[in-house]
């Protein structure tokens, strides 16, 4: 379970999150919608442990214990995964090497045996196939020269390999064509499990037709201003944010 | 390392002697007279803006010695008349190489020579000595040659070298330099001058992790159509090391390409310099000149000076240059760490990829293995 309590966050002296509360029990999928600049990506970075964001108040608990003092790699080993809104290009680091290093780094931190090259390749091939990712893509450097949609698929491939217990998907649907959207949604749905939870950040109700959320939240001005069931997304789609932001 | 000098075609031998004064290291010739009159290069000269050779040599107390070199293949040691033409109106490394006592090695590759194996020139010991090595390489038409230079001397000393290269029509020379001299107290100065004929290709990769003070100059003259000169360099510097890469590429014929790709990785209070100039003569239409210099500073005291220059007299050319200098980018670092890769490993992965992209420019497996080892050692 993820429990975000009264979280306030600053970057470069500017307050972005302002007493945000959010609890996601195991097995649930929550969606966050909200206007541009509301602080959605900020929340996702803070969950993953990005150091230039300063937590000025509140706490984040994973299964009852605070993760604020943990490094990004420790959080990853603890089961937190962030699919980036803007996946990062890393010239000179080849995809397969990156994926293997990542999988084994997490296994090592968890005290598990590292995978041999062959076993890793088998694992990668099976996940890659499910997500319709070409071999050629995995020979390239990380995200370099990938199309917008390929980058997003690549994030889901990483998620599928790392099998997190809590995954944040920051606008993973942006830039995806209909087919890719279905593939990505299937990827997420196949990982849905009683011990695993998701936070899906999106601007489009459409995604939520494929990944049906248990709860939808509206984030505005650094706070959750309204929560409801899946119908809230439909309401937003027709009315826009104005009413909710005003009320905040 | 084999220091077999007796079998080498080294001319103008001399007996080492104590040099109480720098000029005792000089030969008796017109260049020595010139340097006596002009003095050594200092940073008052534009091309030495960031490096002061006179200053660097001030504390050196050295005796002159034959260059202690070993060649892996002696078959091509044959005298040639290659001369890289340069003006001596101001002090330069060319004047220094011609003025200092030293030894000469000439390599001549007859027409269509294609070798399976690279030719290695190992230059090891130099303790307490100044060693000046003048190399002339003549690559006749249709040749395909890989020439690898290696230095790995411990102790103090000064290596100076000039390499005059002539690459004839449709010939290819790959030149790899793995430089790993003592970082505490050794100096290395070199100047490479290459003339490229029509359809000739010369590529030089310098991997430098050594020397306390070094300066490497490259001067290319593209004199025939469709020639290609590629200069690639990697300097890994730490402690108080200093290294200067200064380049001049002259496009003197149409339809030629040149590419400069240099990266400096600088830690502690080390200092790097990159000066790269592309000079496109009026006749050199359709020149394609490219220059990129990226520098990674690993400590707040690390210093990098970069001076890119374009001098273009032709109207139909494509020239580009770019340079970046900064610390390791936090965003990719965070991306890797968010995937469970510990900070130390993530940094190392990014640094290895930073240097790897330069090494990728040249495809020679044995050298790549050695370069990787030098880099791994530097990083450890
Ligand atoms: N380094 C920074 N310095 C100052 N302000 C910043 C910095 N980084 C982000 N911000 C600001 O923080 C606010 C929240 O940004 P964030 O990326 O979290 O928004 P978002 O809700 O994800 O928006 P979008 O829907 O456009 O992705 C924005 O106003 C942004 O300009
Ligand atoms: Mg965002």
XYZ file of C-alpha atoms in Angstrom, chain B residues 165-368:
204
model
C 52.520 11.489 -43.210
C 51.827 11.263 -46.886
C 48.745 9.321 -47.917
C 48.648 8.809 -51.674
C 45.598 8.479 -53.897
C 43.068 5.901 -52.827
C 45.146 4.789 -49.853
C 43.946 4.423 -46.302
C 45.851 4.854 -43.060
C 44.337 4.260 -39.660
C 46.495 5.634 -36.890
C 45.779 4.718 -33.288
C 47.619 6.197 -30.328
C 47.357 4.712 -26.858
C 49.148 7.078 -24.505
C 49.721 5.994 -20.942
C 52.937 7.607 -19.699
C 53.512 8.364 -16.041
C 50.996 10.948 -14.884
C 53.217 12.272 -12.117
C 56.077 13.791 -14.027
C 56.241 13.097 -17.718
C 55.802 15.423 -20.644
C 54.623 14.503 -24.077
C 54.545 16.794 -27.074
C 53.665 15.665 -30.543
C 52.853 17.143 -33.883
C 51.300 15.200 -36.722
C 51.200 16.567 -40.243
C 49.388 14.617 -42.929
C 48.941 15.345 -46.614
C 46.078 13.526 -48.298
C 45.816 12.985 -52.023
C 42.708 12.236 -54.065
C 40.373 9.646 -52.479
C 42.808 9.198 -49.588
C 41.624 8.473 -46.103
C 43.483 9.190 -42.886
C 41.909 8.562 -39.509
C 43.621 9.087 -36.191
C 42.301 8.069 -32.788
C 44.255 9.298 -29.774
C 43.429 7.810 -26.399
C 45.383 9.683 -23.777
C 45.326 8.842 -20.096
C 48.947 9.672 -19.401
C 51.546 12.411 -18.922
C 51.474 15.218 -16.422
C 51.686 17.738 -19.268
C 50.953 17.045 -22.888
C 50.202 18.792 -26.109
C 49.187 17.033 -29.296
C 48.945 18.949 -32.550
C 47.331 17.743 -35.736
C 47.674 19.468 -39.071
C 45.832 17.994 -42.032
C 46.110 19.096 -45.637
C 43.436 17.714 -47.937
C 45.017 18.251 -51.328
C 43.088 15.932 -53.642
C 39.393 15.637 -54.340
C 37.241 13.392 -52.209
C 39.748 12.941 -49.396
C 38.697 12.222 -45.835
C 40.483 13.185 -42.629
C 39.009 11.985 -39.345
C 40.559 13.036 -36.055
C 39.197 11.506 -32.903
C 40.493 12.063 -29.418
C 39.831 11.040 -25.900
C 41.615 12.609 -22.958
C 41.043 11.230 -19.492
C 42.686 13.561 -17.037
C 42.902 13.643 -13.258
C 45.093 15.010 -10.490
C 46.884 18.022 -11.907
C 47.295 16.680 -15.434
C 47.200 19.026 -18.390
C 46.529 18.153 -21.988
C 46.079 20.300 -25.069
C 44.732 19.061 -28.414
C 45.249 21.617 -31.159
C 44.032 20.964 -34.652
C 44.239 22.631 -38.026
C 42.458 21.111 -40.977
C 43.144 22.692 -44.324
C 40.744 21.927 -47.118
C 42.787 22.664 -50.217
C 40.742 20.708 -52.763
C 37.047 20.369 -53.575
C 34.709 17.632 -52.341
C 36.661 16.648 -49.239
C 35.331 15.709 -45.865
C 36.833 16.194 -42.450
C 35.574 15.169 -39.074
C 36.842 16.040 -35.622
C 35.347 14.305 -32.628
C 37.027 14.926 -29.287
C 35.913 14.211 -25.775
C 37.632 15.157 -22.550
C 36.851 13.616 -19.204
C 38.347 15.754 -16.494
C 38.553 15.059 -12.792
C 40.201 16.771 -9.787
C 41.999 19.951 -10.820
C 43.134 18.662 -14.198
C 42.930 20.899 -17.240
C 42.077 20.197 -20.840
C 42.331 22.291 -23.971
C 40.735 21.834 -27.352
C 41.524 24.183 -30.196
C 40.169 23.074 -33.518
C 40.273 25.039 -36.718
C 38.827 24.250 -40.114
C 40.374 26.321 -42.878
C 38.551 26.056 -46.199
C 40.570 27.464 -49.083
C 38.757 29.187 -51.916
C 39.202 26.268 -54.282
C 37.701 23.792 -51.825
C 34.069 23.931 -52.927
C 31.654 21.364 -51.518
C 33.728 20.869 -48.423
C 32.038 19.008 -45.620
C 33.710 19.902 -42.334
C 32.484 18.673 -38.997
C 33.708 19.306 -35.498
C 32.372 18.212 -32.136
C 33.991 18.568 -28.735
C 32.199 17.339 -25.606
C 33.693 17.699 -22.181
C 32.662 16.177 -18.943
C 33.864 17.819 -15.759
C 33.848 15.437 -12.825
C 34.982 17.917 -10.195
C 34.318 21.598 -9.504
C 38.054 22.340 -9.927
C 38.282 20.705 -13.349
C 38.985 23.137 -16.181
C 38.351 22.910 -19.908
C 39.233 25.534 -22.477
C 37.639 25.203 -25.880
C 38.288 27.286 -28.946
C 36.588 26.241 -32.170
C 37.434 28.205 -35.313
C 36.187 28.287 -38.868
C 37.944 30.140 -41.635
C 36.060 29.771 -44.900
C 36.956 31.241 -48.283
C 34.785 29.023 -50.512
C 31.060 29.721 -50.895
C 29.584 26.269 -51.360
C 30.560 24.473 -48.149
C 28.958 22.709 -45.243
C 30.763 23.220 -41.955
C 29.449 22.614 -38.497
C 30.904 22.757 -35.048
C 29.551 22.142 -31.621
C 30.909 22.028 -28.130
C 29.503 21.183 -24.730
C 31.169 21.345 -21.334
C 29.540 20.435 -18.062
C 28.974 17.993 -15.269
C 27.316 14.642 -15.752
C 23.675 15.235 -16.677
C 21.367 14.484 -13.737
C 18.389 13.411 -15.848
C 19.856 10.245 -17.415
C 21.471 9.507 -14.067
C 18.065 9.615 -12.383
C 16.546 7.518 -15.161
C 19.126 4.771 -14.630
C 18.833 4.922 -10.848
C 15.045 4.735 -11.048
C 15.631 1.391 -12.760
C 17.460 0.102 -9.729
C 21.013 0.786 -10.939
C 23.093 2.096 -7.997
C 24.448 5.619 -8.393
C 28.077 4.514 -8.702
C 27.261 2.029 -11.439
C 24.943 4.469 -13.192
C 27.675 7.123 -13.266
C 30.141 4.627 -14.578
C 27.744 3.455 -17.262
C 27.225 7.033 -18.430
C 30.948 7.767 -18.417
C 31.717 4.572 -20.315
C 29.142 5.489 -22.922
C 30.580 9.004 -23.145
C 34.012 7.669 -24.011
C 32.713 4.643 -25.905
C 31.189 6.772 -28.616
C 34.626 8.114 -29.546
C 36.208 4.646 -29.497
C 33.428 3.404 -31.776
C 34.822 5.634 -34.536
C 37.641 3.183 -35.224
C 37.109 -0.481 -35.764
C 40.224 -2.339 -34.585
C 39.442 -4.961 -31.965
C 42.900 -5.408 -30.383
C 43.232 -1.651 -29.863
C 39.678 -1.425 -28.581
